[in-house]
């Protein structure tokens, strides 16, 4: 709930900043043109001036975003935010003055208006954000947006963190403590103290947490790694005091908690605004794709009904984000009676291959979960597979939010064991219709190589990487290399 609340407030800040800047430009115009008795150098009508400001200010919002003013933060410092506002507004004013200088016709009635807008911008944006933050802190009293924390340790550092997070309007609530040191219950008085994660999870309240903070505990390293694994599997933030933890994190960021330096471990850059951008790209791309492809789907449906009268779609259960299962849509490519689960007469791929006299192909299937020359596939199905058309109905899954255009391969639960200890990292993102595996050899890759590419994508995601993969996927599909 806390992350969702932070994201909502980050979204709210965009229109708040925009209208604060509009008010700043309006105030600058009124002060210089209407109140100041000195004549202006260039008579620009108020409506023309306002139209220009409304068009210009989205660029300021972009500058605000680049300055980090819309990044999510579990505990944002006021001075840090005011410093970013100063930098962002200064950058916006410099851009405005440069734009005015390059234009053959003056954009402002007076050269002093951008300076007035600068002062009003600093004031209005700061005041608006102070009000928004005050509302956010006020909601903490009602439990809205509060971070529920599990503290590891009961020493001096843990006590200092607990004292700092117990302050009114901190936005945190400590639900439990884990430590095996003697006297832990007395030192962390007021909080339930457990000796292990397993013991803590018996309490249903402890299961509903947002973050794990490791301070100074007497737990063994193996127990700490179990806690890290639990936070990864359940998409929780894991923070630790630097001198108390020796685990290497591929992605981490430095911060502070109750005045104590801590490091937050991150599995992927896909969070906050990154998730919004990716979901926006997915939704727009899936909707456009389904509209364009619907006539082709209709033609394939008619051909299939005349050649092998079975269901058009083949629904297959695959793992999605956080380990949940989804039913992904594919155009059926196998002869219906040989489809796994068709139950007439074969229930599994191994049974179908044995019944067709191709038991020798079973080892190849079990190693890669597919066959290069699959006797169960129809002639139409073979064409659909080699052109990857059979995968396109997964746009429905993307539209529903169950998959992404780009992501790790959708796998069945039994395949997760191939990912070993990195299985939880693999499940940090939704599966994709295409991905690094698609543009790097597809089915020609070994299973081990596909696993490595999936993990690399999860740990190094960027929006630009998604765009590059989508563009390269088009070339790969047209070349039909590695598709079967």
Short mmCIF file of C-alpha atoms in Angstrom, two decimals:
data_model
loop_
_atom_site.label_atom_id
_atom_site.label_comp_id
_atom_site.label_asym_id
_atom_site.label_seq_id
_atom_site.Cartn_x
_atom_site.Cartn_y
_atom_site.Cartn_z
CA UNK A 1 0.00 0.00 0.00
CA UNK A 2 2.84 2.42 0.80
CA UNK A 3 4.44 2.16 -2.62
CA UNK A 4 1.07 2.66 -4.31
CA UNK A 5 0.41 5.70 -2.11
CA UNK A 6 3.82 7.17 -2.96
CA UNK A 7 3.21 6.61 -6.65
CA UNK A 8 -0.19 8.33 -6.45
CA UNK A 9 1.34 11.34 -4.71
CA UNK A 10 4.15 11.45 -7.28
CA UNK A 11 1.49 11.56 -10.00
CA UNK A 12 -0.44 14.28 -8.15
CA UNK A 13 2.70 16.43 -8.00
CA UNK A 14 2.83 16.72 -11.81
CA UNK A 15 -0.40 18.79 -12.20
CA UNK A 16 0.32 20.57 -8.89
CA UNK A 17 3.71 21.76 -10.19
CA UNK A 18 2.24 22.67 -13.56
CA UNK A 19 -0.50 24.89 -12.11
CA UNK A 20 1.95 26.41 -9.63
CA UNK A 21 4.17 27.41 -12.58
CA UNK A 22 1.18 28.75 -14.51
CA UNK A 23 0.33 30.87 -11.46
CA UNK A 24 3.95 32.05 -11.33
CA UNK A 25 3.89 33.24 -14.95
CA UNK A 26 0.49 34.90 -14.47
CA UNK A 27 1.73 36.67 -11.34
CA UNK A 28 4.89 37.79 -13.16
CA UNK A 29 2.78 39.28 -15.97
CA UNK A 30 0.44 41.07 -13.55
CA UNK A 31 3.28 42.54 -11.48
CA UNK A 32 5.27 43.79 -14.49
CA UNK A 33 2.50 44.81 -16.89
CA UNK A 34 -0.46 45.73 -14.68
CA UNK A 35 1.08 46.95 -11.42
CA UNK A 36 4.45 48.35 -12.53
CA UNK A 37 3.87 51.83 -13.96
CA UNK A 38 6.90 51.65 -16.25
CA UNK A 39 6.10 51.08 -19.94
CA UNK A 40 6.88 47.67 -21.44
CA UNK A 41 9.28 47.27 -24.36
CA UNK A 42 7.04 44.90 -26.36
CA UNK A 43 3.26 44.99 -26.00
CA UNK A 44 2.23 41.32 -25.85
CA UNK A 45 -1.44 40.62 -25.16
CA UNK A 46 -2.25 38.68 -22.00
CA UNK A 47 -3.97 35.84 -23.90
CA UNK A 48 -1.02 35.42 -26.32
CA UNK A 49 1.39 35.42 -23.36
CA UNK A 50 -0.69 32.84 -21.48
CA UNK A 51 -0.92 30.53 -24.51
CA UNK A 52 2.87 30.61 -24.85
CA UNK A 53 3.31 29.86 -21.14
CA UNK A 54 0.93 26.88 -21.31
CA UNK A 55 2.93 25.42 -24.21
CA UNK A 56 6.31 26.16 -22.62
CA UNK A 57 5.67 24.79 -19.13
CA UNK A 58 5.47 21.06 -20.06
CA UNK A 59 9.18 21.39 -20.88
CA UNK A 60 9.70 22.72 -17.35
CA UNK A 61 7.89 19.64 -16.03
CA UNK A 62 10.32 17.48 -18.00
CA UNK A 63 13.21 19.40 -16.40
CA UNK A 64 11.59 18.76 -13.00
CA UNK A 65 11.47 15.04 -13.79
CA UNK A 66 15.14 15.01 -14.85
CA UNK A 67 15.99 16.74 -11.57
CA UNK A 68 14.40 13.82 -9.70
CA UNK A 69 11.41 15.71 -8.31
CA UNK A 70 9.03 12.88 -9.20
CA UNK A 71 11.12 10.00 -7.91
CA UNK A 72 9.53 7.88 -5.23
CA UNK A 73 11.17 8.00 -1.84
CA UNK A 74 10.23 6.22 1.32
CA UNK A 75 11.37 9.17 3.44
CA UNK A 76 11.91 12.39 1.55
CA UNK A 77 13.92 15.20 3.20
CA UNK A 78 12.46 18.70 2.91
CA UNK A 79 15.82 20.40 2.36
CA UNK A 80 16.73 17.90 -0.35
CA UNK A 81 13.45 18.52 -2.15
CA UNK A 82 13.82 22.32 -1.89
CA UNK A 83 17.32 22.00 -3.34
CA UNK A 84 15.98 20.06 -6.32
CA UNK A 85 13.22 22.67 -6.80
CA UNK A 86 15.86 25.42 -6.92
CA UNK A 87 17.89 23.52 -9.52
CA UNK A 88 14.83 22.63 -11.65
CA UNK A 89 13.27 26.11 -11.64
CA UNK A 90 16.67 27.66 -12.41
CA UNK A 91 17.09 25.29 -15.34
CA UNK A 92 13.60 26.13 -16.61
CA UNK A 93 14.26 29.87 -16.45
CA UNK A 94 17.58 29.54 -18.28
CA UNK A 95 15.88 27.51 -21.00
CA UNK A 96 13.12 30.15 -21.27
CA UNK A 97 15.60 33.03 -21.54
CA UNK A 98 17.59 31.14 -24.20
CA UNK A 99 14.40 30.43 -26.16
CA UNK A 100 13.40 34.10 -25.99
CA UNK A 101 16.87 35.14 -27.19
CA UNK A 102 16.72 32.82 -30.22
CA UNK A 103 13.27 33.95 -31.34
CA UNK A 104 13.10 36.78 -33.94
CA UNK A 105 10.00 38.16 -32.19
CA UNK A 106 10.09 38.82 -28.40
CA UNK A 107 8.04 36.36 -26.41
CA UNK A 108 7.61 38.54 -23.33
CA UNK A 109 6.45 42.14 -22.88
CA UNK A 110 9.56 42.77 -20.78
CA UNK A 111 12.91 41.03 -20.26
CA UNK A 112 12.24 41.13 -16.51
CA UNK A 113 9.19 38.83 -16.69
CA UNK A 114 11.24 35.56 -16.70
CA UNK A 115 13.06 36.87 -13.62
CA UNK A 116 9.76 37.60 -11.87
CA UNK A 117 8.50 34.15 -12.95
CA UNK A 118 11.67 32.66 -11.46
CA UNK A 119 10.98 34.13 -8.04
CA UNK A 120 7.28 33.31 -8.08
CA UNK A 121 8.04 29.82 -9.42
CA UNK A 122 10.36 29.02 -6.51
CA UNK A 123 7.77 30.31 -4.06
CA UNK A 124 4.62 28.74 -5.52
CA UNK A 125 6.13 25.32 -6.29
CA UNK A 126 7.70 25.10 -2.83
CA UNK A 127 4.46 26.12 -1.08
CA UNK A 128 2.36 23.73 -3.19
CA UNK A 129 4.67 20.82 -2.40
CA UNK A 130 4.72 21.68 1.31
CA UNK A 131 0.91 21.52 1.29
CA UNK A 132 0.92 18.18 -0.58
CA UNK A 133 3.48 16.72 1.84
CA UNK A 134 1.44 17.97 4.80
CA UNK A 135 -1.63 16.18 3.42
CA UNK A 136 0.43 13.03 2.88
CA UNK A 137 1.75 13.15 6.46
CA UNK A 138 -1.77 13.80 7.75
CA UNK A 139 -2.98 10.64 6.05
CA UNK A 140 -0.36 8.65 7.97
CA UNK A 141 -2.50 9.18 11.08
CA UNK A 142 -5.26 7.19 9.38
CA UNK A 143 -2.89 4.42 8.27
CA UNK A 144 -2.90 5.55 4.63
CA UNK A 145 0.47 5.08 2.96
CA UNK A 146 2.20 3.86 6.13
CA UNK A 147 5.20 1.59 5.63
CA UNK A 148 4.98 -1.58 7.73
CA UNK A 149 8.49 -2.59 8.78
CA UNK A 150 10.15 -5.71 10.14
CA UNK A 151 13.38 -4.87 12.03
CA UNK A 152 16.24 -7.36 12.26
CA UNK A 153 18.27 -6.82 15.40
CA UNK A 154 17.88 -5.39 18.89
CA UNK A 155 21.18 -3.58 19.52
CA UNK A 156 21.89 0.14 19.73
CA UNK A 157 21.35 0.74 16.01
CA UNK A 158 18.07 -1.16 15.97
CA UNK A 159 16.87 0.81 19.00
CA UNK A 160 17.81 4.13 17.36
CA UNK A 161 15.99 3.17 14.16
CA UNK A 162 12.93 2.07 16.15
CA UNK A 163 12.92 5.33 18.14
CA UNK A 164 13.20 7.42 14.96
CA UNK A 165 10.47 5.54 13.13
CA UNK A 166 8.12 5.71 16.13
CA UNK A 167 7.84 9.47 15.88
CA UNK A 168 4.42 10.88 14.88
CA UNK A 169 3.91 11.29 11.12
CA UNK A 170 7.09 9.32 10.31
CA UNK A 171 5.10 7.22 7.86
CA UNK A 172 6.36 3.96 9.37
CA UNK A 173 4.94 1.30 11.65
CA UNK A 174 7.16 -1.37 13.19
CA UNK A 175 5.17 -4.61 13.22
CA UNK A 176 7.81 -6.98 14.64
CA UNK A 177 11.47 -7.59 15.48
CA UNK A 178 13.62 -10.65 14.75
CA UNK A 179 16.71 -11.43 16.84
CA UNK A 180 18.09 -14.31 18.90
CA UNK A 181 20.21 -12.20 21.26
CA UNK A 182 19.45 -12.43 24.96
CA UNK A 183 17.30 -9.60 26.29
CA UNK A 184 16.02 -8.68 22.83
CA UNK A 185 12.44 -8.47 24.13
CA UNK A 186 13.44 -5.99 26.87
CA UNK A 187 15.53 -3.83 24.55
CA UNK A 188 12.78 -3.68 21.92
CA UNK A 189 9.98 -3.24 24.41
CA UNK A 190 6.58 -2.63 22.87
CA UNK A 191 7.17 -4.75 19.78
CA UNK A 192 6.67 -8.52 19.29
CA UNK A 193 10.11 -10.18 19.10
CA UNK A 194 10.72 -13.48 17.28
CA UNK A 195 13.79 -15.66 16.95
CA UNK A 196 13.33 -16.53 13.28
CA UNK A 197 11.44 -15.55 10.17
CA UNK A 198 9.43 -18.77 10.32
CA UNK A 199 8.26 -17.95 13.85
CA UNK A 200 7.36 -14.40 12.83
CA UNK A 201 5.36 -15.53 9.80
CA UNK A 202 3.02 -17.54 12.00
CA UNK A 203 1.59 -14.17 12.94
CA UNK A 204 -0.67 -13.09 10.08
CA UNK A 205 0.05 -9.42 10.81
CA UNK A 206 3.76 -9.93 10.17
CA UNK A 207 3.07 -11.37 6.71
CA UNK A 208 1.64 -8.03 5.60
CA UNK A 209 4.88 -6.01 5.60
CA UNK A 210 6.45 -3.62 3.11
CA UNK A 211 10.07 -3.53 4.16
CA UNK A 212 12.75 -5.41 6.10
CA UNK A 213 15.45 -3.37 7.84
CA UNK A 214 18.56 -5.10 9.14
CA UNK A 215 20.43 -3.25 11.88
CA UNK A 216 22.60 -5.20 14.34
CA UNK A 217 21.48 -8.75 15.02
CA UNK A 218 22.90 -11.98 16.36
CA UNK A 219 21.46 -13.99 13.46
CA UNK A 220 23.73 -16.27 11.43
CA UNK A 221 24.60 -15.34 7.83
CA UNK A 222 22.44 -18.17 6.46
CA UNK A 223 19.43 -16.81 8.32
CA UNK A 224 20.13 -13.33 6.93
CA UNK A 225 20.28 -14.74 3.40
CA UNK A 226 16.92 -16.42 4.00
CA UNK A 227 15.49 -13.01 4.90
CA UNK A 228 16.98 -11.49 1.75
CA UNK A 229 15.45 -14.31 -0.29
CA UNK A 230 12.06 -13.78 1.36
CA UNK A 231 12.12 -10.05 0.59
CA UNK A 232 13.08 -10.77 -3.03
CA UNK A 233 10.36 -13.37 -3.51
CA UNK A 234 7.70 -11.09 -2.03
CA UNK A 235 8.96 -7.86 -3.68
CA UNK A 236 9.83 -6.15 -0.39
CA UNK A 237 12.44 -3.45 0.11
CA UNK A 238 15.46 -4.76 2.04
CA UNK A 239 17.66 -2.24 3.80
CA UNK A 240 20.74 -2.81 5.89
CA UNK A 241 23.30 -0.80 7.81
CA UNK A 242 26.48 -0.95 5.63
CA UNK A 243 28.90 -2.17 8.29
CA UNK A 244 26.54 -4.96 9.32
CA UNK A 245 26.02 -6.75 6.03
CA UNK A 246 28.35 -8.50 3.59
CA UNK A 247 26.01 -9.52 0.77
CA UNK A 248 26.78 -8.01 -2.63
CA UNK A 249 23.83 -6.37 -4.40
CA UNK A 250 23.87 -5.74 -8.14
CA UNK A 251 21.57 -2.75 -7.68
CA UNK A 252 21.63 -0.72 -4.50
CA UNK A 253 21.20 2.86 -3.37
CA UNK A 254 22.44 4.74 -0.33
CA UNK A 255 20.01 6.53 1.94
CA UNK A 256 19.19 7.09 5.57
CA UNK A 257 16.60 5.80 7.99
CA UNK A 258 15.95 7.65 11.23
CA UNK A 259 19.28 9.43 10.71
CA UNK A 260 21.28 6.21 10.24
CA UNK A 261 22.95 5.46 6.85
CA UNK A 262 21.41 2.40 5.20
CA UNK A 263 21.63 0.66 1.83
CA UNK A 264 18.54 -0.48 -0.06
CA UNK A 265 18.80 -3.54 -2.28
CA UNK A 266 16.93 -3.36 -5.59
CA UNK A 267 16.26 -6.23 -7.98
CA UNK A 268 15.30 -4.15 -11.00
CA UNK A 269 15.02 -0.55 -12.18
CA UNK A 270 11.39 -1.22 -13.03
CA UNK A 271 9.70 0.64 -10.22
CA UNK A 272 7.61 3.77 -9.80
CA UNK A 273 7.69 5.84 -13.00
CA UNK A 274 9.53 3.06 -14.83
CA UNK A 275 6.57 0.77 -14.25
CA UNK A 276 4.13 3.45 -15.46
CA UNK A 277 6.12 4.04 -18.65
CA UNK A 278 6.41 0.32 -19.36
CA UNK A 279 2.70 -0.28 -18.74
CA UNK A 280 1.78 2.69 -20.99
CA UNK A 281 3.94 1.28 -23.78
CA UNK A 282 2.42 -2.17 -23.28
CA UNK A 283 -1.19 -0.96 -23.32
CA UNK A 284 -0.80 1.29 -26.37
CA UNK A 285 1.19 -1.32 -28.31
CA UNK A 286 -1.17 -4.19 -27.49
CA UNK A 287 -4.31 -2.22 -28.35
CA UNK A 288 -2.90 -1.01 -31.67
CA UNK A 289 -1.60 -4.49 -32.50
CA UNK A 290 -4.93 -6.22 -31.84
CA UNK A 291 -6.80 -3.70 -34.00
CA UNK A 292 -4.39 -4.18 -36.92
CA UNK A 293 -4.18 -7.97 -36.62
CA UNK A 294 -7.88 -8.80 -36.09
CA UNK A 295 -8.55 -9.39 -39.86
CA UNK A 296 -5.60 -11.84 -40.02
CA UNK A 297 -6.88 -13.70 -36.97
CA UNK A 298 -10.27 -14.05 -38.68
CA UNK A 299 -8.68 -15.56 -41.81
CA UNK A 300 -6.63 -18.05 -39.76
CA UNK A 301 -9.75 -18.98 -37.78
CA UNK A 302 -11.64 -19.87 -40.98
CA UNK A 303 -8.73 -21.94 -42.37
CA UNK A 304 -8.39 -23.81 -39.09
CA UNK A 305 -12.09 -24.69 -38.98
CA UNK A 306 -11.87 -26.29 -42.41
CA UNK A 307 -8.63 -28.21 -41.71
CA UNK A 308 -8.81 -29.27 -38.06
CA UNK A 309 -11.99 -28.39 -36.26
CA UNK A 310 -10.68 -27.70 -32.77
CA UNK A 311 -10.43 -24.59 -30.58
CA UNK A 312 -8.75 -21.55 -32.12
CA UNK A 313 -6.86 -20.55 -28.99
CA UNK A 314 -4.59 -22.78 -26.98
CA UNK A 315 -4.46 -21.60 -23.36
CA UNK A 316 -1.36 -22.56 -21.44
CA UNK A 317 -0.63 -21.92 -17.77
CA UNK A 318 2.60 -20.00 -17.25
CA UNK A 319 4.25 -18.20 -14.35
CA UNK A 320 3.82 -14.45 -14.11
CA UNK A 321 5.17 -11.76 -11.78
CA UNK A 322 5.62 -12.84 -8.14
CA UNK A 323 5.02 -16.48 -9.08
CA UNK A 324 1.32 -16.13 -9.89
CA UNK A 325 -0.05 -18.24 -12.74
CA UNK A 326 -1.71 -16.83 -15.86
CA UNK A 327 -3.30 -18.49 -18.88
CA UNK A 328 -1.54 -17.14 -21.96
CA UNK A 329 -3.23 -17.07 -25.36
CA UNK A 330 -1.67 -18.72 -28.41
CA UNK A 331 -3.12 -19.78 -31.71
CA UNK A 332 -3.29 -23.55 -31.59
CA UNK A 333 -0.59 -25.04 -33.83
CA UNK A 334 -0.89 -28.73 -32.95
CA UNK A 335 -3.37 -31.22 -34.30
CA UNK A 336 -6.11 -31.08 -31.66
CA UNK A 337 -6.01 -34.71 -30.55
CA UNK A 338 -2.26 -34.45 -29.88
CA UNK A 339 -2.50 -31.29 -27.79
CA UNK A 340 -1.47 -31.72 -24.14
CA UNK A 341 -4.58 -31.67 -22.02
CA UNK A 342 -6.91 -32.50 -24.89
CA UNK A 343 -7.51 -35.89 -23.24
CA UNK A 344 -8.38 -37.55 -26.50
CA UNK A 345 -6.53 -39.76 -26.31
CA UNK A 346 -3.27 -38.22 -24.91
CA UNK A 347 -2.94 -36.14 -21.76
CA UNK A 348 0.77 -35.27 -21.96
CA UNK A 349 3.35 -34.57 -24.63
CA UNK A 350 5.23 -37.73 -23.71
CA UNK A 351 2.10 -39.84 -24.16
CA UNK A 352 1.35 -38.23 -27.53
CA UNK A 353 4.90 -38.79 -28.83
CA UNK A 354 4.85 -42.39 -27.66
CA UNK A 355 1.45 -43.00 -29.26
CA UNK A 356 2.70 -41.56 -32.57
CA UNK A 357 5.77 -43.80 -32.54
CA UNK A 358 8.23 -41.00 -31.74
CA UNK A 359 9.28 -41.93 -28.23
CA UNK A 360 12.88 -41.20 -29.29
CA UNK A 361 12.03 -37.48 -29.28
CA UNK A 362 11.04 -37.44 -25.61
CA UNK A 363 14.59 -36.68 -24.28
CA UNK A 364 14.90 -33.69 -26.65
CA UNK A 365 11.51 -32.40 -25.49
CA UNK A 366 12.29 -32.80 -21.79
CA UNK A 367 15.62 -30.98 -22.22
CA UNK A 368 14.26 -27.90 -24.03
CA UNK A 369 10.47 -28.17 -23.54
CA UNK A 370 10.05 -28.05 -27.35
CA UNK A 371 11.05 -29.93 -30.52
CA UNK A 372 12.67 -28.60 -33.67
CA UNK A 373 10.60 -31.02 -35.80
CA UNK A 374 7.48 -31.72 -33.78
CA UNK A 375 5.26 -34.40 -35.41
CA UNK A 376 2.25 -33.13 -33.44
CA UNK A 377 2.26 -29.80 -35.30
CA UNK A 378 -0.09 -29.33 -38.27
CA UNK A 379 1.03 -27.85 -41.58
CA UNK A 380 -0.78 -24.61 -40.78
CA UNK A 381 0.70 -24.70 -37.30
CA UNK A 382 4.21 -25.11 -38.65
CA UNK A 383 3.75 -21.94 -40.73
CA UNK A 384 2.35 -20.05 -37.75
CA UNK A 385 5.26 -21.08 -35.55
CA UNK A 386 7.98 -20.22 -38.04
CA UNK A 387 6.45 -16.79 -38.62
CA UNK A 388 5.70 -16.37 -34.87
CA UNK A 389 2.09 -15.50 -35.70
CA UNK A 390 0.93 -18.05 -33.14
CA UNK A 391 2.37 -15.84 -30.36
CA UNK A 392 0.46 -12.69 -31.35
CA UNK A 393 -2.76 -13.40 -29.38
CA UNK A 394 -0.64 -12.86 -26.28
CA UNK A 395 -1.37 -9.20 -26.96
CA UNK A 396 -4.62 -9.98 -25.14
CA UNK A 397 -2.59 -10.92 -22.06
CA UNK A 398 -0.60 -7.71 -22.42
CA UNK A 399 -3.79 -5.66 -22.65
CA UNK A 400 -5.10 -7.36 -19.50
CA UNK A 401 -1.86 -6.57 -17.66
CA UNK A 402 -0.82 -10.23 -17.28
CA UNK A 403 2.17 -9.97 -19.63
CA UNK A 404 4.38 -7.32 -21.17
CA UNK A 405 5.46 -6.68 -24.75
CA UNK A 406 9.07 -7.21 -23.62
CA UNK A 407 10.15 -9.35 -20.71
CA UNK A 408 11.49 -12.73 -19.60
CA UNK A 409 10.15 -15.83 -21.32
CA UNK A 410 6.84 -17.13 -19.97
CA UNK A 411 7.69 -20.46 -18.38
CA UNK A 412 5.78 -23.30 -16.76
CA UNK A 413 6.26 -23.85 -12.99
CA UNK A 414 8.43 -26.93 -13.58
CA UNK A 415 10.98 -24.80 -15.49
CA UNK A 416 11.65 -22.48 -12.55
CA UNK A 417 14.15 -24.96 -11.09
CA UNK A 418 16.46 -24.20 -14.03
CA UNK A 419 16.89 -20.67 -12.63
CA UNK A 420 18.24 -21.91 -9.28
CA UNK A 421 18.80 -19.23 -6.64
CA UNK A 422 17.97 -16.52 -9.19
CA UNK A 423 14.41 -17.78 -9.64
CA UNK A 424 13.07 -15.00 -7.43
CA UNK A 425 14.85 -12.38 -9.57
CA UNK A 426 13.30 -13.90 -12.69
CA UNK A 427 9.84 -13.44 -11.18
CA UNK A 428 10.43 -9.73 -10.49
CA UNK A 429 8.94 -8.83 -13.91
CA UNK A 430 5.99 -9.94 -15.97
CA UNK A 431 6.82 -12.35 -18.81
CA UNK A 432 7.03 -10.86 -22.30
CA UNK A 433 5.94 -11.73 -25.82
CA UNK A 434 9.51 -10.97 -26.88
CA UNK A 435 12.77 -10.42 -25.06
CA UNK A 436 16.53 -10.79 -25.23
CA UNK A 437 16.09 -14.51 -25.88
CA UNK A 438 13.96 -13.68 -28.95
CA UNK A 439 16.60 -11.48 -30.59
CA UNK A 440 19.61 -13.57 -29.56
CA UNK A 441 18.93 -16.87 -31.30
CA UNK A 442 15.45 -17.88 -30.07
CA UNK A 443 15.08 -21.65 -30.03
CA UNK A 444 18.68 -22.13 -31.30
CA UNK A 445 19.91 -21.07 -27.85
CA UNK A 446 20.55 -23.66 -25.19
CA UNK A 447 18.23 -23.60 -22.20
CA UNK A 448 21.09 -22.38 -19.99
CA UNK A 449 21.77 -19.46 -22.33
CA UNK A 450 18.08 -18.48 -22.33
CA UNK A 451 18.06 -18.48 -18.51
CA UNK A 452 21.11 -16.17 -18.42
CA UNK A 453 19.50 -13.73 -20.86
CA UNK A 454 16.30 -13.64 -18.81
CA UNK A 455 18.20 -12.85 -15.60
CA UNK A 456 20.30 -10.19 -17.36
CA UNK A 457 17.15 -8.47 -18.63
CA UNK A 458 15.51 -8.41 -15.21
CA UNK A 459 18.57 -6.92 -13.53
CA UNK A 460 19.36 -4.36 -16.27
CA UNK A 461 15.93 -3.20 -17.45
CA UNK A 462 15.53 0.23 -19.04
CA UNK A 463 12.80 1.63 -21.27
CA UNK A 464 15.36 2.16 -24.04
CA UNK A 465 16.32 -1.52 -23.80
CA UNK A 466 12.65 -2.44 -24.36
CA UNK A 467 12.45 -0.20 -27.43
CA UNK A 468 15.65 -1.69 -28.92
CA UNK A 469 14.37 -5.23 -28.33
CA UNK A 470 11.04 -4.44 -30.01
CA UNK A 471 12.79 -2.98 -33.07
CA UNK A 472 15.19 -5.91 -33.37
CA UNK A 473 12.36 -8.41 -32.87
CA UNK A 474 10.76 -7.24 -36.12
CA UNK A 475 13.95 -8.01 -38.05
CA UNK A 476 14.41 -11.38 -36.33
CA UNK A 477 10.83 -12.50 -36.97
CA UNK A 478 11.02 -11.49 -40.63
CA UNK A 479 14.24 -13.50 -40.92
CA UNK A 480 12.54 -16.54 -39.29
CA UNK A 481 15.81 -17.58 -37.68
CA UNK A 482 15.53 -19.94 -34.74
CA UNK A 483 11.73 -20.20 -34.83
CA UNK A 484 10.11 -23.59 -34.35
#
